[in-house]
PDB file of C-alpha atoms in Angstrom:
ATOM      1  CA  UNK I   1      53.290 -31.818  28.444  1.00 53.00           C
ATOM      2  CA  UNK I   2      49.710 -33.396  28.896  1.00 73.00           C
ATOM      3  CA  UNK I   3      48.139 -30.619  30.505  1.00 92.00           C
ATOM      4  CA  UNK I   4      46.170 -30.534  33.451  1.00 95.00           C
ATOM      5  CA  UNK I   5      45.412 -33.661  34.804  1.00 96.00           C
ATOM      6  CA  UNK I   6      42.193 -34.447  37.260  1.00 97.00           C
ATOM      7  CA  UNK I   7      41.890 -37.389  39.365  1.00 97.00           C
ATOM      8  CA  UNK I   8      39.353 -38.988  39.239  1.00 97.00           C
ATOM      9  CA  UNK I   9      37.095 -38.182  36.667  1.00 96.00           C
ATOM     10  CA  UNK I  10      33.948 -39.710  38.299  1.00 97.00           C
ATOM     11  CA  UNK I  11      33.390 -40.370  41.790  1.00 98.00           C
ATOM     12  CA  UNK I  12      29.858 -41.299  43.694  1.00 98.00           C
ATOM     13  CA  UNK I  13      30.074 -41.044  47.159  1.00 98.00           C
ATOM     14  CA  UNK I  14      27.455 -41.581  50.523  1.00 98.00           C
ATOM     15  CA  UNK I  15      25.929 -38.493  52.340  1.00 97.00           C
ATOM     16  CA  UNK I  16      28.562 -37.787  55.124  1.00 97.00           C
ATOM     17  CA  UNK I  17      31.416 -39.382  53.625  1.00 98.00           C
ATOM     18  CA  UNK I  18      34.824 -37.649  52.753  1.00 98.00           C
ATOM     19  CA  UNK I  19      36.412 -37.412  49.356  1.00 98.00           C
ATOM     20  CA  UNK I  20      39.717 -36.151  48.143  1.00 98.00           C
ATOM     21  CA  UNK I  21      40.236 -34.987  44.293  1.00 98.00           C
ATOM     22  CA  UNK I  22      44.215 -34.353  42.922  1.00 98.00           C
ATOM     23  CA  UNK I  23      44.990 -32.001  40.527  1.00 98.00           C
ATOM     24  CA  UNK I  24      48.453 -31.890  38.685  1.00 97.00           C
ATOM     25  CA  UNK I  25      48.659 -28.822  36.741  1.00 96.00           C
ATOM     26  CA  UNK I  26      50.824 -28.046  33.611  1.00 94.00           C
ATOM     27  CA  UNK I  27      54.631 -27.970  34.862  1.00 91.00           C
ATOM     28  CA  UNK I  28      55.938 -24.923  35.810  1.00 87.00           C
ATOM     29  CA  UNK I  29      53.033 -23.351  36.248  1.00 92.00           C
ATOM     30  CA  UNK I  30      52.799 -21.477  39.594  1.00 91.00           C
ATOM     31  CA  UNK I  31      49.164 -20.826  39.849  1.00 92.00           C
ATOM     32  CA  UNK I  32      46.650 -23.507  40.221  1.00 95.00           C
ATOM     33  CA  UNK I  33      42.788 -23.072  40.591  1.00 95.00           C
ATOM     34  CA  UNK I  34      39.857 -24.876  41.763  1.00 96.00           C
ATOM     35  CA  UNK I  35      36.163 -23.902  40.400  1.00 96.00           C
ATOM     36  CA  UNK I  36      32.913 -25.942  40.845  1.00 96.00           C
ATOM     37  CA  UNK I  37      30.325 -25.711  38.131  1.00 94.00           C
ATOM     38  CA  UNK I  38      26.963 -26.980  38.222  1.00 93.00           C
ATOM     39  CA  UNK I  39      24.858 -27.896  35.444  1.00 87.00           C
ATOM     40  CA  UNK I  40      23.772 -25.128  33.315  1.00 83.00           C
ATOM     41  CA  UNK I  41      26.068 -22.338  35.067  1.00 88.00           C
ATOM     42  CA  UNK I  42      29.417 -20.891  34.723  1.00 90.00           C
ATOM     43  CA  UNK I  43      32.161 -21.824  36.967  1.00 93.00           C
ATOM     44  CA  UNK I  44      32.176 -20.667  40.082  1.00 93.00           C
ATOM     45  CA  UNK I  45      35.181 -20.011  41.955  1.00 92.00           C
ATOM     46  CA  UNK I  46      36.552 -21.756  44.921  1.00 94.00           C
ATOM     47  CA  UNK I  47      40.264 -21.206  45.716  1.00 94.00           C
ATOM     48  CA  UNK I  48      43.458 -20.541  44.126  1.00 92.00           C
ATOM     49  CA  UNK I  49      46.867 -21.090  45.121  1.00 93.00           C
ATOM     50  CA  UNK I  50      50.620 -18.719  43.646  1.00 91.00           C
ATOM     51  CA  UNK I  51      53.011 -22.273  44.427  1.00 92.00           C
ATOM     52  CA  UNK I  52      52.619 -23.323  47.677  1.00 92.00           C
ATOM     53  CA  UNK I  53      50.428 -20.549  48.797  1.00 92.00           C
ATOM     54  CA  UNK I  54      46.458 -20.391  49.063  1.00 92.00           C
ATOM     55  CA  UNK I  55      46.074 -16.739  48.319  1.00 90.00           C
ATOM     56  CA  UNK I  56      42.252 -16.394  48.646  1.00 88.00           C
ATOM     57  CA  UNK I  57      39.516 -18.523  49.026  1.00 89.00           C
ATOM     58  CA  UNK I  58      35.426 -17.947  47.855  1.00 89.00           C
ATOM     59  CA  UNK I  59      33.076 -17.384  50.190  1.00 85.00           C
ATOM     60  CA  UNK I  60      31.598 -20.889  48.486  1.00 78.00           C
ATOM     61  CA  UNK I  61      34.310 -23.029  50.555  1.00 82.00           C
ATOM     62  CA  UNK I  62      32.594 -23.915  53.639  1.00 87.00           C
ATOM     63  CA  UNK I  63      34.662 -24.874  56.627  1.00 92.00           C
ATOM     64  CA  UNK I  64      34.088 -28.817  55.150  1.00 95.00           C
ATOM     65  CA  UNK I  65      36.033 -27.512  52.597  1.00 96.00           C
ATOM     66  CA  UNK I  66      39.660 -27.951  52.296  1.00 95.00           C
ATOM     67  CA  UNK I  67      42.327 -27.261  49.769  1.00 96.00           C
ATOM     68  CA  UNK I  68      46.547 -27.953  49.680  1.00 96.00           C
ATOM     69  CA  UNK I  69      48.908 -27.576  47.596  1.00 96.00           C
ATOM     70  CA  UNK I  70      52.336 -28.811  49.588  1.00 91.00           C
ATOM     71  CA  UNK I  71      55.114 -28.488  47.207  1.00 87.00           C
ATOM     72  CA  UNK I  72      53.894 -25.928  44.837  1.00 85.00           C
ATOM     73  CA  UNK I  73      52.920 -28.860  42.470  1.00 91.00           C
ATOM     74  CA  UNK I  74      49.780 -30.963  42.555  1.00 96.00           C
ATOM     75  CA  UNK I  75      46.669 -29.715  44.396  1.00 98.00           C
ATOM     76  CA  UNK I  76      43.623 -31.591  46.539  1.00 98.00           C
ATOM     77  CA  UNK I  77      40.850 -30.845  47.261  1.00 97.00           C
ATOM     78  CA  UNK I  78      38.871 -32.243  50.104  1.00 97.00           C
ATOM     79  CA  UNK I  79      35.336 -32.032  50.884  1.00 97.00           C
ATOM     80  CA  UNK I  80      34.110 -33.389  54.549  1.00 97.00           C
ATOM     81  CA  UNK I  81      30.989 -34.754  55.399  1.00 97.00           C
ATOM     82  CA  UNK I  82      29.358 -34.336  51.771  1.00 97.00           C
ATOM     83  CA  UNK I  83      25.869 -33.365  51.079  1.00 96.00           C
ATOM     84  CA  UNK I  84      23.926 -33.475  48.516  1.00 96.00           C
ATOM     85  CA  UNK I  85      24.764 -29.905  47.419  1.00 95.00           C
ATOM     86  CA  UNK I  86      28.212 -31.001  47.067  1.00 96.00           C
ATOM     87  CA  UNK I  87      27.269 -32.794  43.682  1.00 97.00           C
ATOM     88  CA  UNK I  88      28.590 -30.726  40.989  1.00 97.00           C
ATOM     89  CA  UNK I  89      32.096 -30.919  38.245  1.00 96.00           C
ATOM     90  CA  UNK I  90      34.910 -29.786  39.999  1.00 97.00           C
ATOM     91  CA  UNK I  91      37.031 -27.994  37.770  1.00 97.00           C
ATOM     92  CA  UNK I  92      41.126 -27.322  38.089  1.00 97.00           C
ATOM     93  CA  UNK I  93      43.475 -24.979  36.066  1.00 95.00           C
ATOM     94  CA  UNK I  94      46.354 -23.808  35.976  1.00 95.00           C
ATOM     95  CA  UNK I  95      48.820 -20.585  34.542  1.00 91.00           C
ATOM     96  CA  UNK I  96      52.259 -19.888  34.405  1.00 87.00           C
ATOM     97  CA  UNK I  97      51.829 -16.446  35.844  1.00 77.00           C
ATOM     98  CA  UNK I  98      49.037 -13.537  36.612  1.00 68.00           C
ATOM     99  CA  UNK I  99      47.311 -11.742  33.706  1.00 66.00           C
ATOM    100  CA  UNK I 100      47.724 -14.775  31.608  1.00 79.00           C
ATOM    101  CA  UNK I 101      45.488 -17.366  30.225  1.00 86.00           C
ATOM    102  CA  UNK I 102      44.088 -20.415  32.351  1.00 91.00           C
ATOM    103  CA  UNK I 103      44.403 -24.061  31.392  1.00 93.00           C
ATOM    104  CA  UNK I 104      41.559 -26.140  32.090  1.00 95.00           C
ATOM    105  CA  UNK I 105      41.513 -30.203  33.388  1.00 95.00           C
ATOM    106  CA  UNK I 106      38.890 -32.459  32.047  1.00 93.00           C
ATOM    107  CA  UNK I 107      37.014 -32.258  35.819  1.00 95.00           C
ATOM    108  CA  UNK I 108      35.862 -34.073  38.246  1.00 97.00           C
ATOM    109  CA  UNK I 109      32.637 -35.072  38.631  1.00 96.00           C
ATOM    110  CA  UNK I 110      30.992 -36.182  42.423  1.00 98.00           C
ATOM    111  CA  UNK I 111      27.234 -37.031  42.470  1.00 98.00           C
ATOM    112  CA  UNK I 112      26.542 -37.600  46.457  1.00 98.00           C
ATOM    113  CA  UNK I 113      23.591 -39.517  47.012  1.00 96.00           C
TER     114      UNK I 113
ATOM    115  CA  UNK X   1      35.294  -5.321  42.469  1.00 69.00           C
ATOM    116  CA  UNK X   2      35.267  -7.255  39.058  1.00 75.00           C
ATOM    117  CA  UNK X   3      32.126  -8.826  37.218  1.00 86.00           C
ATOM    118  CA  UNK X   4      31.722 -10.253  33.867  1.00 92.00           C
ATOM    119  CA  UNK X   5      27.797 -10.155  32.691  1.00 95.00           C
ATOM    120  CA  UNK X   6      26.950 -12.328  29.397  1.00 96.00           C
ATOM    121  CA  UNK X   7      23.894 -10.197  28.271  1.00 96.00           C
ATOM    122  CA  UNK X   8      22.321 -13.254  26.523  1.00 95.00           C
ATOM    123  CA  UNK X   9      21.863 -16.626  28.261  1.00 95.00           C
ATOM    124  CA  UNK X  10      20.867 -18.681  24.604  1.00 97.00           C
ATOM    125  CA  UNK X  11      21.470 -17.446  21.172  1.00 98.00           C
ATOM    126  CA  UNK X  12      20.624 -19.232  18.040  1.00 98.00           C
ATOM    127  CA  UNK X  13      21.518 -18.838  14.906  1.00 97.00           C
ATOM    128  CA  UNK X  14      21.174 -20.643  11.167  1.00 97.00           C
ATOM    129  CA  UNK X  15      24.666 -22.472   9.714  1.00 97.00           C
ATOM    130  CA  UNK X  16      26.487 -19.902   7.474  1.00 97.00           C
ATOM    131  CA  UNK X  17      24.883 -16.316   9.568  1.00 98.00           C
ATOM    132  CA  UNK X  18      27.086 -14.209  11.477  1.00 98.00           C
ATOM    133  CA  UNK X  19      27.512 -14.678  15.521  1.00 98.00           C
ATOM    134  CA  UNK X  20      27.430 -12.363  17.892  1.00 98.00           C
ATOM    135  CA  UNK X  21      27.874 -12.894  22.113  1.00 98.00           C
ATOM    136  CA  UNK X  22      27.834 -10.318  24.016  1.00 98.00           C
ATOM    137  CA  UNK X  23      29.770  -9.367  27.077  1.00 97.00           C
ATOM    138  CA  UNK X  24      30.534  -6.280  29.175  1.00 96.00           C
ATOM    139  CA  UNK X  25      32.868  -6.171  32.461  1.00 92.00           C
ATOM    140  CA  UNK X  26      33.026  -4.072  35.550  1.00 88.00           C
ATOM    141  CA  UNK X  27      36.746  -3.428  36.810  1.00 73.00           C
ATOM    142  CA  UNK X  28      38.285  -0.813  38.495  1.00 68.00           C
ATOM    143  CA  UNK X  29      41.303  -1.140  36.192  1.00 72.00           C
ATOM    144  CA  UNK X  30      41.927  -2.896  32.592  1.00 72.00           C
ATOM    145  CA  UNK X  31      41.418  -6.256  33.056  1.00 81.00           C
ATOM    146  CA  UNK X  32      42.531  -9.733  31.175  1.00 88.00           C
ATOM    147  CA  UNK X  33      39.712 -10.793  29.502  1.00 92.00           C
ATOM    148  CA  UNK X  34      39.122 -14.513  27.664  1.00 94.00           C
ATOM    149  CA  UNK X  35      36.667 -15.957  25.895  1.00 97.00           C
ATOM    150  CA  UNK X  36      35.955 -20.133  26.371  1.00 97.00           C
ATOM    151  CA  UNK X  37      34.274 -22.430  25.003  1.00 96.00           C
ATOM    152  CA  UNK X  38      32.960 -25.676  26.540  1.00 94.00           C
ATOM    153  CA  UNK X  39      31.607 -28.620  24.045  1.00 92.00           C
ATOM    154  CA  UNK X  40      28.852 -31.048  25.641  1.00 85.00           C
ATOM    155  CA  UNK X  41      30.615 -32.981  28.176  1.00 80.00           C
ATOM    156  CA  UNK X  42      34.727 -31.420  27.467  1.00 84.00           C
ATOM    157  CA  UNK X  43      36.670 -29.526  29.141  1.00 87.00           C
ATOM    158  CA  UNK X  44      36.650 -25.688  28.869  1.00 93.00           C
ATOM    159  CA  UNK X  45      38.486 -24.433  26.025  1.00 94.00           C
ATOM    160  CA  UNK X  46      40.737 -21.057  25.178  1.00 94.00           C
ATOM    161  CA  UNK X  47      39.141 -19.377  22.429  1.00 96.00           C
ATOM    162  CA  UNK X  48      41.026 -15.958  22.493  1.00 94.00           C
ATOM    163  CA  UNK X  49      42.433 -13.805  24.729  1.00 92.00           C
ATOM    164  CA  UNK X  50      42.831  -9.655  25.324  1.00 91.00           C
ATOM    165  CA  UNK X  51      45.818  -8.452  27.621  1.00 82.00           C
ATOM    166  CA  UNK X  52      46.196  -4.841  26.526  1.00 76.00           C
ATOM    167  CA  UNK X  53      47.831  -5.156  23.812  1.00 74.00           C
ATOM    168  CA  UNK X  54      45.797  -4.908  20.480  1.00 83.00           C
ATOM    169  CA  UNK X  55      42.408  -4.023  20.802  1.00 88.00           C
ATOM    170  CA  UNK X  56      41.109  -7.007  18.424  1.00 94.00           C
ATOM    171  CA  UNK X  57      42.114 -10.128  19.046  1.00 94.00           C
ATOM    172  CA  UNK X  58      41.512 -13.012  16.808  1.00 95.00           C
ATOM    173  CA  UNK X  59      40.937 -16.768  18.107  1.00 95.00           C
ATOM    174  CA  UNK X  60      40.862 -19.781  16.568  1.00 94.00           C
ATOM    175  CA  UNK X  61      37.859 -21.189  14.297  1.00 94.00           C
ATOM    176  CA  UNK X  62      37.351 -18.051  13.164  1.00 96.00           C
ATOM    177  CA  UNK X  63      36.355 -16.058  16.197  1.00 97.00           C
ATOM    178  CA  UNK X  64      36.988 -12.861  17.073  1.00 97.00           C
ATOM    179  CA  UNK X  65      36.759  -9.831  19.902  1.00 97.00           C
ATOM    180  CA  UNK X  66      37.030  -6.325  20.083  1.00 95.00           C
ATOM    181  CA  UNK X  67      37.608  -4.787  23.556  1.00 93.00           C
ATOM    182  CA  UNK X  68      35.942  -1.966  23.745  1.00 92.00           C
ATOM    183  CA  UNK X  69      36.982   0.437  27.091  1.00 89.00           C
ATOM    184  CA  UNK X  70      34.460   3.133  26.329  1.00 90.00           C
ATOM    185  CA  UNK X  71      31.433   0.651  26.230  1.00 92.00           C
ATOM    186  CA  UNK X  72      33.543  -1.843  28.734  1.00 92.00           C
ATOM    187  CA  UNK X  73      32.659  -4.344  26.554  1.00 94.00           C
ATOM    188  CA  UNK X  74      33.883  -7.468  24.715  1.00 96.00           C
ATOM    189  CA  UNK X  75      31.710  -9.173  22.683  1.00 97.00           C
ATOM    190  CA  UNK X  76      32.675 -12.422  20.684  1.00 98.00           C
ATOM    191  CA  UNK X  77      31.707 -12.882  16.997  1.00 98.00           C
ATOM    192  CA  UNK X  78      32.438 -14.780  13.898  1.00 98.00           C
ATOM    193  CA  UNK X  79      31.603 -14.126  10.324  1.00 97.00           C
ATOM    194  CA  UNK X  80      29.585 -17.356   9.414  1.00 97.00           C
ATOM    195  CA  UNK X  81      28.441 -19.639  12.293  1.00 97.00           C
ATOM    196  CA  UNK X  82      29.516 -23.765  11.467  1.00 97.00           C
ATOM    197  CA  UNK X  83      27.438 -26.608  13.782  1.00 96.00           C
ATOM    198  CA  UNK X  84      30.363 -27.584  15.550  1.00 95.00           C
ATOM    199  CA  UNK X  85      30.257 -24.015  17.296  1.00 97.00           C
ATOM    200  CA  UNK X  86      27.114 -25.275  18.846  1.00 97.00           C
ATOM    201  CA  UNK X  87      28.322 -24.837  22.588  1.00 96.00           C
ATOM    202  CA  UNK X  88      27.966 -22.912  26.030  1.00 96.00           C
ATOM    203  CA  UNK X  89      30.652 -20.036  25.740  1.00 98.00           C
ATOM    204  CA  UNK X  90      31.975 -18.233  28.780  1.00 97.00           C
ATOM    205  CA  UNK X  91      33.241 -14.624  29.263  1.00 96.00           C
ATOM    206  CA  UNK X  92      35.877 -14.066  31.414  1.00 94.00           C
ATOM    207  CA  UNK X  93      37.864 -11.765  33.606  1.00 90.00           C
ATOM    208  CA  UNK X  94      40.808 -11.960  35.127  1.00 84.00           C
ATOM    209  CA  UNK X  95      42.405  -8.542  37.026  1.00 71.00           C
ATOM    210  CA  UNK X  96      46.068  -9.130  38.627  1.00 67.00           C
ATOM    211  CA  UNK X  97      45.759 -10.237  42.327  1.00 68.00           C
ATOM    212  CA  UNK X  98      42.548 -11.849  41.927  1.00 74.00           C
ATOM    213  CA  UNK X  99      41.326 -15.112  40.097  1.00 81.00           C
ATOM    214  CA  UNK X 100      39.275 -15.830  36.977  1.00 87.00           C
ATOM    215  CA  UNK X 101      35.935 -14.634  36.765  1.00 89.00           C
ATOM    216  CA  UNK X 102      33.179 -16.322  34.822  1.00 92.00           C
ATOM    217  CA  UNK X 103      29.763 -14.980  33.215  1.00 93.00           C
ATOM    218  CA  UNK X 104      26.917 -17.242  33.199  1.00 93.00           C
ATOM    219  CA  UNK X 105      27.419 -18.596  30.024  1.00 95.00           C
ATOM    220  CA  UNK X 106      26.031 -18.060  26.801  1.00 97.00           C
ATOM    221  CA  UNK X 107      24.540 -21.489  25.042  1.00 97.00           C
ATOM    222  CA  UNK X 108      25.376 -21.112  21.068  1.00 97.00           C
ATOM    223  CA  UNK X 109      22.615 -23.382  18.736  1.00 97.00           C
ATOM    224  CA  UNK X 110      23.612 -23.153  15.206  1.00 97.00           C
ATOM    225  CA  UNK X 111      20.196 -24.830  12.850  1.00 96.00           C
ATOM    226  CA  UNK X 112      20.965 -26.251   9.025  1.00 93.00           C
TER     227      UNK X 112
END
């Protein structure tokens, strides 16, 4: 078990493009989360998904915003037409069931200039 | 609904004093509640956790909580502080149906 793994770590991307980040959480882990921090603040949350299901989503995740997880397994997150208020560490965990600790991935950092 | 406030934003302290971080919640019920740490540029780290079982909860490197329902607090301490506990340290809640909720962060200096 490697834990929860974030692709990629770094990406720098153009005003208006699109970028997709993958999560793979621990196995067997059914719930899967995506935060956003930015620097100097706690994470704030963004979605989070019980297997295949996206059970609620902040009030953060604008309509560019766009989040799957198909099988129950790996998770991406897509942001469309990025500004530069998208720049931040995107953050994934995961847990093997409510009321229980969350395992945290190294991140994702996207700088949009 | 849930909040998690960290009541201090920076905190420093000498190598070898006690630590002290302070956190209170707001739930309806008795929630999960964690305590993370996150090192200059790694990933955010388990420190302990409460789940209703016993009241304190020791972590590892020496840390420690005490979940207090009367004060609806949680604070995080440890006996003598070390430099590698320099760090930003996160409060958190987490109440069944809902996702983790973060405090602002509390940034831990520790001076020789």
């Amino acid at each position: 078990d490697t834990g929860v793994s974030q692709d990629p770590r770094h990406k720098i991307t153009k005003r208006g493009q699109n970028v997709t980040f993958r999560c793979d959480p621990i196995s067997e882990h059914n719930r899967l989360y995506w935060y956003r921090q930015t620097l100097g603040q706690g994470p704030e949350f963004l979605t989070y998904f019980q297997n295949e299901a996206q059970l609620e989503k902040s009030r953060l995740l604008s309509d560019r915003f766009s989040a799957e997880r198909p099988k129950g397994s790996f998770s991406t997150l897509e942001i469309q037409r990025t500004e530069q208020g998208d720049s931040a560490m995107y953050l994934c965990a995961s847990s093997l069931q409510i009321n229980t600790e969350a395992f945290f991935g190294q991140g994702t950092r996207l700088t949009v200039v | 609904a849930q909040s998690v406030t960290q009541l201090d934003s920076h905190v420093s302290v000498s190598e070898g004093t006690p630590v002290l971080l302070r956190c209170n919640y707001s739930s309806s019920y008795s929630p999960s509640l964690f305590w993370y740490v996150q090192h200059p540029n790694k990933g955010l780290q388990l420190l302990l956790k409460y789940t209703s079982a016993a009241t304190l909860v020791k972590g590892i490197n020496g840390f420690e909580a005490e979940f207090k329902k009367s004060e609806t607090s949680f604070h995080l301490t440890k006996p003598s502080a070390h430099m590698s506990d320099a760090a930003e340290y996160f409060c958190v809640s987490y109440q069944a149906g809902t996702a983790l909720i973060f405090g602002k962060g509390t940034t831990l200096s520790v001076s020789s």
